[in-house]
Coordinates of C-alpha atoms and ligand atoms in Angstrom, one line a residue:
M476 CA -12.8 -18.0 -0.9
I477 CA -14.4 -15.6 -3.3
H478 CA -16.8 -13.3 -1.5
D479 CA -18.6 -11.9 -4.5
I480 CA -18.6 -14.6 -7.2
E481 CA -20.6 -12.6 -9.7
Y482 CA -18.4 -9.5 -9.8
E483 CA -15.0 -11.0 -8.9
T484 CA -15.2 -13.6 -11.7
M485 CA -17.1 -11.6 -14.2
P486 CA -16.0 -12.2 -17.9
R487 CA -14.0 -9.3 -19.2
E488 CA -16.5 -8.1 -21.7
A489 CA -19.3 -7.7 -19.2
L490 CA -16.9 -6.1 -16.7
E491 CA -15.8 -3.5 -19.2
A492 CA -19.4 -2.7 -20.1
I493 CA -20.1 -2.0 -16.4
Q494 CA -17.0 0.0 -16.1
L495 CA -17.9 2.2 -19.0
R496 CA -21.4 2.8 -17.7
R497 CA -20.2 3.7 -14.2
L498 CA -17.4 5.8 -15.6
Q499 CA -19.7 7.9 -17.7
A500 CA -22.0 8.4 -14.8
T501 CA -19.1 9.5 -12.5
L502 CA -17.8 12.0 -15.1
Q503 CA -21.2 13.5 -15.5
R504 CA -21.6 13.8 -11.8
V505 CA -18.2 15.4 -11.0
Y506 CA -18.7 17.8 -13.9
A507 CA -22.0 18.9 -12.5
T508 CA -21.1 19.0 -8.8
V509 CA -17.3 19.8 -8.4
P510 CA -16.2 23.1 -9.8
F511 CA -12.6 21.9 -9.8
Y512 CA -13.3 19.1 -12.2
R513 CA -15.6 21.2 -14.4
K514 CA -12.8 23.8 -14.8
R515 CA -10.2 21.2 -15.5
F516 CA -12.3 19.4 -18.1
D517 CA -13.2 22.7 -19.8
E518 CA -9.6 23.8 -20.0
A519 CA -8.7 20.4 -21.6
G520 CA -11.7 20.7 -24.0
F521 CA -13.2 17.6 -22.6
K522 CA -16.9 17.0 -22.1
P523 CA -18.3 14.0 -20.1
A524 CA -20.4 13.2 -23.2
D525 CA -17.0 12.6 -25.1
M526 CA -16.5 9.4 -23.0
K527 CA -17.7 6.9 -25.7
S528 CA -15.4 4.0 -24.9
L529 CA -12.9 3.1 -22.1
D530 CA -10.1 4.2 -24.4
D531 CA -11.3 7.8 -24.2
L532 CA -10.3 7.9 -20.5
R533 CA -6.8 8.9 -21.6
R534 CA -8.2 12.2 -22.8
V535 CA -9.3 13.1 -19.3
P536 CA -6.9 15.3 -17.3
F537 CA -5.0 13.8 -14.3
T538 CA -5.6 14.8 -10.7
T539 CA -2.7 15.1 -8.3
K540 CA -2.0 15.3 -4.6
Q541 CA -1.4 19.0 -5.1
D542 CA -4.9 19.4 -6.4
L543 CA -6.2 17.8 -3.3
R544 CA -4.1 20.1 -1.1
D545 CA -5.3 23.2 -3.1
N546 CA -8.8 22.2 -2.3
Y547 CA -8.3 21.5 1.3
P548 CA -10.3 20.3 3.2
F549 CA -13.6 19.6 1.5
G550 CA -13.3 21.3 -1.9
L551 CA -13.4 18.1 -4.0
F552 CA -16.4 16.6 -2.2
A553 CA -19.1 15.8 -4.8
V554 CA -22.0 15.8 -2.3
P555 CA -23.2 18.3 0.4
I556 CA -21.7 17.7 3.9
D557 CA -25.2 16.6 5.0
N558 CA -24.6 13.4 3.0
V559 CA -21.1 12.7 4.3
V560 CA -21.1 10.2 7.2
R561 CA -17.3 9.7 7.6
I562 CA -14.1 11.7 7.1
H563 CA -10.6 10.2 7.0
A564 CA -7.3 11.9 6.3
S565 CA -3.8 10.7 5.5
S566 CA -1.1 12.4 7.5
G567 CA 1.5 12.9 4.8
T568 CA 5.0 13.8 5.7
T569 CA 4.8 17.5 5.0
G570 CA 2.1 20.1 5.3
K571 CA -1.7 19.6 5.5
P572 CA -3.2 16.1 5.4
T573 CA -5.2 14.9 2.5
V574 CA -8.9 14.8 3.5
V575 CA -11.4 12.3 2.1
G576 CA -15.1 11.8 2.8
Y577 CA -17.7 8.9 2.5
T578 CA -21.4 8.8 2.1
A579 CA -23.3 5.9 3.8
R580 CA -23.2 4.1 0.5
D581 CA -19.4 4.6 0.2
V582 CA -18.9 3.1 3.7
N583 CA -21.0 0.2 2.5
T584 CA -19.0 -0.2 -0.7
W585 CA -15.8 -0.1 1.3
A586 CA -17.0 -2.7 3.8
E587 CA -17.9 -5.0 0.8
L588 CA -14.4 -4.5 -0.7
M589 CA -12.7 -5.2 2.6
A590 CA -14.9 -8.3 3.1
R591 CA -13.7 -9.4 -0.4
S592 CA -10.1 -8.7 0.6
L593 CA -10.3 -10.7 3.9
A594 CA -12.0 -13.6 2.1
A595 CA -9.3 -13.6 -0.6
A596 CA -6.8 -14.3 2.2
G597 CA -8.9 -17.2 3.4
A598 CA -10.9 -15.5 6.2
T599 CA -14.4 -16.7 6.9
R600 CA -17.2 -16.1 9.5
G601 CA -15.4 -18.5 11.9
D602 CA -12.2 -16.4 12.1
I603 CA -11.0 -14.2 14.8
I604 CA -9.3 -11.2 13.3
H605 CA -6.6 -9.4 15.4
N606 CA -6.6 -6.0 13.8
A607 CA -3.5 -4.1 14.6
Y608 CA -3.8 -1.4 12.0
G609 CA -4.2 2.0 13.6
Y610 CA -7.7 3.2 14.3
G611 CA -8.2 6.9 13.7
L612 CA -7.9 9.2 10.7
F613 CA -5.7 6.5 9.1
T614 CA -8.0 4.2 7.0
G615 CA -6.3 0.9 7.9
G616 CA -8.0 0.2 11.3
L617 CA -11.6 1.1 10.4
G618 CA -11.3 -0.3 6.9
V619 CA -10.4 -3.8 8.1
H620 CA -12.9 -3.5 11.0
Y621 CA -16.0 -2.9 8.8
G622 CA -14.8 -5.6 6.3
A623 CA -14.4 -8.1 9.1
E624 CA -17.9 -7.4 10.5
R625 CA -19.4 -7.6 7.0
L626 CA -17.8 -11.0 6.5
G627 CA -19.3 -12.0 9.9
A628 CA -15.9 -12.7 11.4
S629 CA -15.0 -11.7 15.0
V630 CA -12.8 -8.6 15.0
I631 CA -10.5 -7.5 17.8
P632 CA -10.1 -3.8 17.4
I633 CA -6.7 -3.8 19.1
S634 CA -5.2 -1.0 16.9
G635 CA -1.4 -0.3 17.1
G636 CA 0.9 -0.1 20.1
N637 CA 1.2 -1.7 23.5
T638 CA 2.9 -4.7 21.8
K639 CA 3.3 -6.9 24.8
R640 CA -0.4 -6.7 25.6
Q641 CA -1.1 -7.5 21.9
I642 CA 0.9 -10.7 22.2
M643 CA -1.0 -11.7 25.4
I644 CA -4.4 -11.0 23.7
M645 CA -3.6 -12.8 20.5
K646 CA -2.6 -15.9 22.5
D647 CA -5.5 -15.8 24.9
F648 CA -8.2 -15.0 22.4
G649 CA -6.8 -17.5 19.8
A650 CA -6.8 -15.1 16.9
T651 CA -6.6 -16.8 13.5
I652 CA -6.0 -13.8 11.2
L653 CA -3.5 -11.0 11.7
T654 CA -3.9 -7.6 10.1
C655 CA -1.1 -4.9 10.4
T656 CA 1.8 -3.4 8.5
P657 CA 4.5 -5.9 7.5
S658 CA 7.1 -4.0 9.6
Y659 CA 4.8 -4.2 12.6
A660 CA 4.4 -8.0 12.0
L661 CA 8.1 -8.4 12.3
H662 CA 8.1 -6.4 15.4
L663 CA 5.4 -8.5 16.9
A664 CA 7.5 -11.6 16.2
E665 CA 10.5 -10.0 18.0
V666 CA 8.5 -9.1 21.1
A667 CA 6.8 -12.5 21.2
Q668 CA 10.2 -14.1 21.2
E669 CA 11.4 -11.8 24.1
M670 CA 8.3 -12.9 26.0
G671 CA 9.0 -16.5 25.3
V672 CA 5.9 -16.9 23.1
D673 CA 6.3 -19.1 20.1
F674 CA 4.1 -18.2 17.1
R675 CA 3.9 -21.9 16.3
D676 CA 1.8 -22.3 19.5
L677 CA -0.6 -19.5 18.3
K678 CA -3.6 -20.1 16.0
F679 CA -2.8 -17.8 13.1
K680 CA -3.3 -19.1 9.6
A681 CA -2.9 -16.0 7.6
G682 CA -1.9 -12.3 7.8
I683 CA -3.0 -9.5 5.6
F684 CA -0.2 -7.0 5.4
G685 CA 0.0 -3.7 3.6
A686 CA 0.1 0.1 3.8
E687 CA 3.8 0.2 3.0
P688 CA 6.2 -1.5 0.5
W689 CA 7.6 -4.9 1.3
S690 CA 9.5 -7.4 -0.6
E691 CA 9.1 -11.1 -1.5
K692 CA 12.0 -11.8 0.8
M693 CA 10.3 -10.0 3.6
R694 CA 7.2 -12.2 3.0
R695 CA 9.2 -15.3 3.4
E696 CA 10.8 -13.9 6.6
I697 CA 7.3 -13.0 8.0
E698 CA 5.8 -16.4 7.0
K699 CA 8.7 -18.2 8.8
K700 CA 8.7 -16.1 11.9
L701 CA 5.0 -15.9 12.4
N702 CA 4.1 -19.3 11.0
L703 CA 1.3 -18.1 8.7
D704 CA 0.5 -17.3 5.1
A705 CA 1.3 -13.6 4.4
V706 CA -0.9 -11.8 1.8
D707 CA -0.4 -8.4 0.4
I708 CA -3.1 -5.7 0.5
Y709 CA -3.0 -2.4 -1.2
G710 CA -5.0 0.8 -1.0
L711 CA -4.8 4.5 -0.4
S712 CA -7.1 7.0 1.4
E713 CA -7.7 9.0 -1.7
V714 CA -9.1 6.0 -3.6
I715 CA -11.0 4.5 -0.6
G716 CA -8.5 3.1 1.9
P717 CA -7.3 -0.5 2.1
G718 CA -9.3 -2.8 -0.2
V719 CA -8.4 -1.4 -3.6
A720 CA -6.4 -4.5 -4.4
V721 CA -5.5 -7.7 -2.7
E722 CA -3.6 -10.9 -3.3
C723 CA -5.4 -14.3 -3.4
L724 CA -4.1 -17.0 -1.1
E725 CA -4.1 -19.5 -4.0
A726 CA -1.5 -17.7 -6.1
K727 CA 0.1 -15.0 -3.9
A728 CA 1.4 -13.5 -7.1
G729 CA 0.1 -10.0 -7.6
L730 CA -2.9 -8.1 -6.2
H731 CA -6.3 -8.3 -7.9
I732 CA -7.6 -4.8 -8.4
F733 CA -11.4 -4.5 -7.7
E734 CA -12.0 -3.3 -11.3
D735 CA -15.8 -3.0 -10.9
H736 CA -15.0 0.0 -8.6
F737 CA -11.7 1.3 -9.7
I738 CA -10.1 1.6 -13.2
P739 CA -6.3 1.3 -13.1
E740 CA -3.9 2.7 -15.6
I741 CA -0.1 2.7 -15.7
I742 CA 1.5 5.8 -17.1
D743 CA 5.0 7.1 -17.8
P744 CA 5.5 9.5 -14.9
E745 CA 7.5 11.8 -17.0
T746 CA 5.2 12.1 -20.1
G747 CA 1.9 11.0 -18.7
E748 CA 1.5 8.6 -21.6
V749 CA -0.5 5.4 -20.9
L750 CA 1.7 2.3 -21.0
P751 CA 0.6 -1.2 -22.1
Y752 CA 0.1 -4.1 -19.7
G753 CA 3.4 -5.4 -18.3
E754 CA 5.3 -2.2 -18.4
T755 CA 6.4 -0.5 -15.2
G756 CA 5.3 3.0 -14.4
E757 CA 3.1 5.1 -12.1
L758 CA -0.3 3.7 -11.1
V759 CA -3.3 5.9 -11.8
F760 CA -6.9 5.3 -10.5
T761 CA -10.3 6.5 -11.4
S762 CA -13.1 5.6 -9.0
I763 CA -16.4 4.7 -10.7
T764 CA -18.8 4.1 -7.8
K765 CA -17.8 6.5 -5.0
E766 CA -20.2 9.3 -4.2
A767 CA -18.6 11.7 -1.7
F768 CA -15.1 11.8 -3.0
P769 CA -14.7 10.5 -6.5
V770 CA -11.2 10.6 -7.9
I771 CA -10.6 11.0 -11.6
R772 CA -7.2 9.7 -13.0
Y773 CA -5.6 10.2 -9.6
R774 CA -1.8 9.9 -9.8
T775 CA -0.8 7.6 -6.9
R776 CA 3.0 8.0 -7.3
D777 CA 3.2 4.3 -6.7
I778 CA 5.3 2.3 -9.1
T779 CA 4.2 -1.0 -10.4
S780 CA 2.9 -2.8 -13.5
L781 CA -0.3 -4.6 -14.4
N782 CA -0.7 -8.3 -15.2
P783 CA -3.8 -9.4 -17.2
E784 CA -3.0 -13.1 -17.2
P785 CA -5.9 -15.3 -15.9
C786 CA -5.3 -16.4 -12.3
I787 CA -5.7 -19.8 -10.8
C788 CA -8.1 -18.5 -8.2
G789 CA -10.8 -17.7 -10.8
R790 CA -10.9 -14.0 -10.3
T791 CA -10.9 -12.1 -13.6
H792 CA -9.8 -8.8 -12.2
V793 CA -6.4 -7.6 -13.4
R794 CA -3.5 -8.0 -11.0
M795 CA -1.0 -5.3 -10.0
N796 CA 2.5 -6.4 -9.1
R797 CA 3.9 -5.5 -5.8
V798 CA 4.5 -1.8 -5.4
S799 CA 8.3 -1.4 -5.8
G800 CA 8.4 2.2 -4.5
R801 CA 7.0 5.7 -5.0
T802 CA 8.0 8.3 -7.5
D803 CA 8.5 10.7 -4.6
D804 CA 10.5 8.1 -2.5
M805 CA 13.1 8.0 -5.1
L806 CA 16.3 9.3 -3.8
I807 CA 18.7 10.9 -6.2
I808 CA 22.2 10.3 -4.8
R809 CA 24.8 12.0 -6.8
G810 CA 22.6 11.6 -9.8
V811 CA 21.8 8.0 -9.3
N812 CA 18.2 7.0 -8.8
V813 CA 17.8 4.9 -5.7
F814 CA 14.7 3.3 -4.2
P815 CA 14.6 2.0 -0.7
S816 CA 13.2 -1.2 -2.0
Q817 CA 16.3 -1.8 -4.1
I818 CA 18.5 -1.4 -1.0
E819 CA 16.2 -3.8 0.8
S820 CA 16.6 -6.5 -1.8
V821 CA 20.4 -6.2 -1.6
L822 CA 20.3 -6.5 2.2
M823 CA 17.9 -9.4 2.2
E824 CA 20.3 -11.5 0.1
I825 CA 22.9 -11.4 2.8
D826 CA 23.0 -13.8 5.7
G827 CA 23.0 -12.4 9.3
V828 CA 21.3 -9.2 8.3
E829 CA 17.9 -8.4 9.7
P830 CA 15.1 -6.8 7.7
H831 CA 15.4 -3.6 9.8
Y832 CA 17.3 -0.8 8.0
Q833 CA 17.3 2.9 7.5
L834 CA 18.7 5.1 4.8
V835 CA 20.2 8.4 5.9
V836 CA 21.1 11.0 3.3
D837 CA 23.3 14.0 4.2
R838 CA 24.9 16.7 2.1
E839 CA 28.6 17.3 2.8
G840 CA 29.5 20.4 0.9
T841 CA 27.9 19.8 -2.5
L842 CA 28.1 16.0 -2.2
D843 CA 25.2 13.7 -1.3
M844 CA 26.2 11.0 1.2
L845 CA 24.2 7.9 1.7
T846 CA 24.5 6.0 4.9
V847 CA 22.8 2.7 5.2
L848 CA 22.1 1.6 8.8
V849 CA 21.6 -2.1 9.0
E850 CA 20.7 -4.2 12.0
V851 CA 22.5 -7.5 12.4
G852 CA 21.3 -10.6 14.2
E853 CA 22.4 -11.3 17.8
K854 CA 24.8 -13.9 16.6
A855 CA 26.6 -11.8 14.0
F856 CA 26.8 -8.9 16.5
T857 CA 28.8 -10.9 19.1
D858 CA 31.3 -11.9 16.4
E859 CA 34.7 -10.3 16.3
I860 CA 35.0 -6.7 15.0
K861 CA 36.8 -8.1 12.0
G862 CA 33.8 -10.1 11.0
L863 CA 31.5 -7.1 11.3
Q864 CA 33.9 -5.0 9.2
S865 CA 33.9 -7.5 6.4
L866 CA 30.1 -7.7 6.5
E867 CA 29.9 -3.9 6.1
K868 CA 32.3 -4.1 3.2
L869 CA 30.3 -6.9 1.5
I870 CA 27.1 -4.9 1.8
A871 CA 28.7 -1.7 0.5
K872 CA 30.2 -3.7 -2.4
N873 CA 26.8 -5.2 -3.3
I874 CA 25.0 -1.9 -3.2
K875 CA 27.7 -0.4 -5.4
E876 CA 27.4 -3.4 -7.8
Y877 CA 23.6 -3.5 -8.1
L878 CA 22.7 0.1 -7.8
G879 CA 25.8 1.9 -8.9
V880 CA 26.0 4.1 -5.9
S881 CA 28.5 4.3 -3.1
A882 CA 27.1 4.1 0.3
K883 CA 28.6 4.1 3.8
V884 CA 27.3 1.0 5.6
K885 CA 27.0 1.0 9.4
L886 CA 26.0 -2.1 11.2
V887 CA 24.0 -1.4 14.3
E888 CA 23.0 -3.4 17.3
P889 CA 20.0 -5.7 17.2
K890 CA 16.8 -3.7 17.9
S891 CA 18.5 -0.3 17.8
I892 CA 16.5 1.0 14.8
A893 CA 13.2 2.4 16.0
R894 CA 10.3 0.1 15.5
S895 CA 7.1 1.5 14.1
E896 CA 3.5 0.5 15.0
G897 CA 2.4 1.7 11.6
K898 CA 4.4 2.5 8.5
A899 CA 8.1 2.0 8.9
V900 CA 10.3 5.1 8.5
R901 CA 13.0 3.9 6.0
V902 CA 14.5 7.2 4.9
I903 CA 15.9 10.1 6.8
D904 CA 16.8 12.8 4.3
N905 CA 18.7 15.5 6.1
R906 CA 19.3 17.4 2.9
K907 CA 15.9 19.1 3.2
L908 CA 16.6 20.6 6.6
Ligands
LIG2056 O1 -2.0 2.9 3.7 C1 -4.3 2.3 3.2 C2 -4.0 0.9 3.6 C3 -4.2 0.5 5.0 C4 -3.5 -0.1 2.8 C5 -4.0 -0.8 5.4 C6 -3.3 -1.4 3.2 C7 -3.5 -1.7 4.5 P1 -2.5 5.8 3.0 O2 -2.1 6.0 4.4 O3 -3.3 6.8 2.3 O4 -3.5 4.5 2.9 O5 -1.2 5.4 2.2 C8 -1.3 5.0 0.9 O6 0.7 3.6 1.1 O7 0.0 5.1 -2.0 C9 1.3 3.3 -1.1 O8 2.4 4.2 -1.3 C10 1.4 2.8 0.3 N1 0.9 1.4 0.3 C11 -0.3 1.0 0.7 N2 -0.4 -0.4 0.6 C12 0.7 -0.8 0.1 C13 1.2 -2.1 -0.3 C14 -3.1 3.2 3.3 N3 0.6 -3.2 -0.1 C15 0.1 4.7 0.3 N4 2.5 -2.1 -0.8 C16 0.0 4.1 -1.1 C17 3.2 -1.0 -1.0 C18 1.6 0.3 -0.1 N5 2.8 0.2 -0.6

């Protein structure tokens, strides 16, 4: 279902005309109201009036996470605090969180975009949405919540945690749409099984999963275990929260970016040069409708590519491919670049291995050591030691073959890797300690 037929299927030319107008207005506004942007633009010799066509965007300086930190907490707000009605923050792994604000109109925009996102996954007024994204400073819970209400669906604000109770409630209330991180979805499947609850007896038709990277293989695993269609949703607090891009149920092949609100670019993370459609690099966003916290060429650190091909669903908005990792998630192990998602793909090719894993990096003397902890299924685990050893060897061999890095593989007992209610912790890097 397309929630906003006019905007989501707008012909390219009309869409670009709107983008340019909104972009010009945004640049004028941040230049006038945010000293940080005024200074940045001045230093680069750029004036908002120079923005004559969308191509001129590449002349505008980037904004980074560090810039947000330097202006902590409210330094990049473009409206007085009187006009801010909501504040969220993303925790981040180190230091201070990144703080973002919304005016009433921004909250309204966000609700619309989330209504679009839920509708893209097939949700309608008649659905019951079991929302297990965390409520709080994290944008997942409230983002889905407002979108569900805007759509007219019934939302269950269960948030994360207390997994057994969640299973009981989803069963008793007959929820039809599940929203949570993909790793928590798998955990729900596991706990349901322990409780003797079969997802085939539940009423779910679709799940809208995001907030962390996941693979195509993991999608298949989730679809099988939870007996639903699994759709990918992407977003980040700095840009608005969830609802920046979403897959459509029809194609499930890349996420439509809501281009009437956000302009995406892909850049070479080393040189900052803009790359053409199809090439892989760092995703950069400029918001063109937000009031309280506009972002200009914000470097997400997420790695993906853009696909402008028309989609069978009728939406004209460009699609981003699955995020394959983050520039700052990249581990450099003895000089070799390794992304957790690459290890995940290797693991998911192998029978008997569960989609629960963790990468541990240590430094022994001057050498980096990568240990991959992998859970095996109950069946494999009760096999003879010999079988387990050969499985470890096979995984290590495949990692070496595909990624060119030697890793120590350690099979661990089923359910021994900590489950997360939100984003899974895939990497433990002891080198920083
Ligand atoms: O994770 C917003 C969100 C909530 C998205 C619920 C989807 C669903 P942050 O906590 O600010 O916001 O984290 C943003 O999470 O830059 C990506 O690295 C990662 N991420 C989000 N969605 C996806 C996805 C929310 N579908 C950061 N695939 C982003 C891969 C994702 N990574």
